Amino acid sequence: MTESLEELQRIRRALLDAAAADYHQALAAAPADVPPSRAYRRWRRRLLRNPQGLLRKQARPPWARALRGVACAVLALSLTFGAVMMVSPEARAAVSRWFFREEDTYTAYQFHGDISQDPMPRWVPTNLPEGYTLLHREDFGTWVEMVYADEHTGQTLQFCYQRLSTGGGWSLTNRNTTRTEVSVCGHPGHLYTAQEGSSHTLVWFDQESGYSFLLSAQLPVEELLAVGEGVTQKE
């Protein structure tokens, strides 16, 4: 039994020696290593720096990589635009100081601009329909609200204005209303036409003076626009 085991071990060593000789012979006959390309060396450096990030990037579908490239281009343009804005007052003046977004039940307006410490000027509507008189006026520092009432019908008209400054804005319900773009005294605005029996709302934006205005009343649309056209600054 011992002689058989020794014989098997001798055969095993002989086979291992033969395999090693074949390996060294094949290794000596193999061609020299091809030097890696610059692209491969660059890829290997990126892999060693952040293996998980590179694998995630390579796993993205082609359309996702294309969109990422577009986003990078947009970011570069935005940074360039921002640099122009910092050095060019004319460019800053050309940018809108008001933005809006529509949600399911309301439309939110947001204002952007320097916050002034100057006293609020006095704006008044001069084309009020007959019978409307001032009921009350509230100055909240950054915006003013004025309510007029018709002495005959009791219906009210709300007139508000505020600075186009950071932190300001309007929030208007858009339920059962139709929004259309309008111009008031040459300034851009939006008209919210409501169903019969509800108040229509008109907002517009005077970037030159730095103010936004709001009118809301149960007047016909033509009369509401006429009231907006008659808003002037009182000395």
XYZ file of C-alpha atoms in Angstrom:
235
model
C 0.000 0.000 0.000
C 2.846 2.392 0.909
C 4.693 1.579 -2.340
C 1.552 2.422 -4.377
C 1.191 5.799 -2.623
C 4.825 6.659 -3.248
C 4.415 5.704 -6.902
C 1.390 8.044 -7.236
C 3.307 10.925 -5.670
C 6.223 10.410 -8.113
C 3.782 10.491 -11.034
C 2.157 13.679 -9.667
C 5.542 15.425 -9.337
C 6.496 14.360 -12.826
C 3.277 15.766 -14.264
C 3.748 19.061 -12.380
C 7.326 19.368 -13.622
C 6.206 18.744 -17.205
C 3.460 21.353 -16.906
C 5.924 23.886 -15.465
C 8.360 23.249 -18.316
C 5.586 23.755 -20.877
C 4.535 26.997 -19.144
C 8.060 28.454 -19.138
C 8.512 27.471 -22.772
C 5.224 29.155 -23.787
C 6.078 32.235 -21.719
C 9.434 32.590 -23.410
C 7.824 32.347 -26.841
C 5.093 34.925 -26.059
C 5.410 38.329 -27.782
C 6.427 41.401 -25.789
C 3.679 43.291 -23.921
C 1.903 45.922 -25.956
C 2.178 49.299 -24.152
C -1.254 50.567 -23.011
C -2.808 53.432 -24.947
C -3.275 56.936 -23.548
C -7.046 56.387 -23.442
C -6.586 53.224 -21.384
C -4.166 54.922 -18.988
C -6.614 57.797 -18.563
C -9.490 55.372 -17.934
C -7.383 53.422 -15.406
C -6.550 56.614 -13.479
C -10.228 57.548 -13.334
C -11.121 54.043 -12.197
C -8.558 54.128 -9.401
C -9.730 57.583 -8.245
C -13.456 56.749 -8.157
C -14.320 53.178 -9.196
C -17.989 53.362 -8.154
C -18.598 56.678 -9.915
C -17.026 55.474 -13.168
C -19.018 52.237 -13.118
C -22.265 54.157 -12.529
C -21.463 56.510 -15.388
C -20.726 53.644 -17.786
C -23.972 51.952 -16.734
C -26.075 54.970 -17.836
C -27.926 54.557 -21.130
C -26.716 56.691 -24.063
C -29.712 59.065 -23.850
C -28.935 59.814 -20.182
C -25.322 60.623 -20.999
C -26.482 62.890 -23.811
C -28.855 64.762 -21.489
C -26.046 65.168 -18.961
C -23.916 66.739 -21.653
C -26.697 69.146 -22.540
C -27.101 70.051 -18.865
C -23.375 70.781 -18.599
C -23.613 73.039 -21.632
C -26.562 74.894 -20.133
C -24.661 75.307 -16.871
C -21.683 76.726 -18.715
C -23.920 79.202 -20.528
C -25.566 80.144 -17.224
C -22.197 80.842 -15.618
C -21.181 82.965 -18.581
C -24.479 84.819 -18.402
C -23.998 85.368 -14.674
C -20.566 86.867 -15.266
C -22.030 89.273 -17.795
C -24.745 90.195 -15.303
C -22.165 91.060 -12.638
C -20.303 93.560 -14.813
C -23.071 94.958 -17.000
C -25.846 97.135 -15.507
C -27.550 97.168 -18.908
C -27.715 93.374 -18.882
C -29.114 93.348 -15.359
C -31.795 95.861 -16.333
C -32.881 93.667 -19.226
C -33.612 90.681 -16.998
C -37.134 90.207 -15.699
C -37.548 90.910 -11.997
C -40.700 88.829 -11.717
C -41.387 85.180 -12.304
C -44.442 83.016 -11.846
C -45.355 79.371 -11.618
C -48.743 77.688 -11.814
C -49.841 75.055 -9.354
C -53.089 73.070 -9.272
C -55.040 75.654 -7.272
C -53.015 78.857 -7.365
C -50.466 80.883 -9.292
C -47.432 82.156 -7.372
C -45.538 85.273 -8.450
C -42.054 85.860 -7.074
C -40.145 89.130 -7.237
C -36.403 89.681 -7.285
C -34.491 92.898 -6.734
C -32.803 95.120 -4.192
C -34.832 95.896 -1.078
C -35.207 99.669 -0.848
C -35.533 101.558 2.434
C -37.161 104.563 0.745
C -40.742 105.430 1.741
C -43.421 103.879 -0.413
C -44.822 106.284 -2.999
C -48.553 106.812 -3.238
C -50.168 105.191 -6.259
C -53.891 105.680 -6.802
C -56.455 104.537 -9.394
C -57.979 107.588 -11.060
C -60.448 105.901 -13.437
C -62.734 104.449 -10.786
C -66.357 103.830 -11.798
C -68.893 106.290 -10.472
C -69.861 105.696 -6.865
C -66.622 104.036 -5.692
C -64.962 105.720 -2.703
C -61.984 104.783 -0.551
C -63.009 102.543 2.331
C -59.589 101.996 3.914
C -55.857 102.058 3.111
C -53.137 99.967 4.775
C -49.394 100.538 4.351
C -47.463 97.394 5.329
C -44.044 98.851 4.593
C -43.257 96.819 1.487
C -46.741 96.846 -0.017
C -49.930 98.867 0.185
C -53.561 97.728 0.055
C -56.482 100.015 -0.744
C -60.140 98.971 -0.750
C -62.828 100.968 -2.512
C -66.564 100.372 -2.110
C -69.522 101.235 -4.309
C -71.904 103.247 -2.152
C -74.868 102.029 -4.192
C -74.240 98.270 -4.529
C -71.742 97.628 -1.735
C -69.380 95.884 -4.132
C -65.686 96.420 -3.432
C -62.575 96.989 -5.525
C -59.175 95.995 -4.186
C -56.060 97.834 -5.349
C -52.576 96.754 -4.144
C -49.031 97.545 -5.118
C -45.627 96.431 -3.908
C -41.986 96.706 -4.795
C -40.343 94.283 -7.187
C -37.864 93.208 -4.525
C -36.655 89.880 -3.218
C -39.200 88.357 -0.860
C -42.202 89.996 -2.499
C -44.851 88.441 -4.683
C -48.507 87.622 -5.272
C -50.387 84.375 -4.708
C -53.601 84.170 -6.748
C -56.166 81.423 -6.923
C -56.576 80.004 -10.414
C -59.674 77.916 -9.742
C -62.376 78.545 -12.338
C -60.353 81.331 -13.958
C -58.733 81.884 -17.330
C -55.367 83.611 -17.503
C -54.500 85.800 -20.482
C -51.531 88.052 -21.170
C -52.362 91.750 -21.310
C -50.608 95.107 -21.420
C -51.386 97.863 -18.920
C -49.876 101.289 -19.654
C -47.373 99.509 -21.886
C -46.316 97.112 -19.125
C -46.753 93.315 -19.234
C -49.472 91.778 -17.104
C -51.931 88.937 -16.620
C -55.699 89.049 -16.504
C -57.539 86.348 -14.564
C -61.076 86.175 -15.876
C -63.410 84.496 -13.392
C -66.834 82.971 -13.767
C -69.892 85.186 -13.625
C -70.502 86.555 -10.150
C -66.842 86.329 -9.095
C -64.111 88.964 -9.106
C -61.706 89.319 -12.011
C -58.071 89.988 -11.122
C -55.513 92.032 -13.023
C -51.779 92.096 -12.221
C -49.064 93.992 -14.075
C -45.398 94.823 -13.651
C -43.623 98.150 -14.122
C -39.943 97.256 -14.056
C -38.862 100.826 -14.765
C -40.409 102.112 -11.556
C -39.802 98.796 -9.757
C -43.422 98.088 -8.754
C -46.131 95.538 -9.369
C -49.849 96.289 -9.182
C -52.989 94.259 -8.528
C -56.652 95.052 -9.123
C -59.552 92.785 -8.193
C -63.251 93.575 -8.585
C -66.555 92.313 -9.943
C -66.384 94.794 -12.777
C -66.610 93.944 -16.447
C -63.183 93.132 -17.862
C -63.130 96.299 -19.988
C -63.808 98.499 -16.969
C -61.184 96.698 -14.865
C -58.580 97.270 -17.592
C -59.589 100.928 -17.766
C -59.075 101.284 -14.018
C -55.605 99.774 -14.420
C -54.752 102.199 -17.207
C -55.649 105.077 -14.883
C -53.281 104.140 -12.025
C -50.874 107.035 -11.467
C -48.396 108.091 -8.838
C -49.661 110.887 -6.616
C -47.268 113.580 -5.422
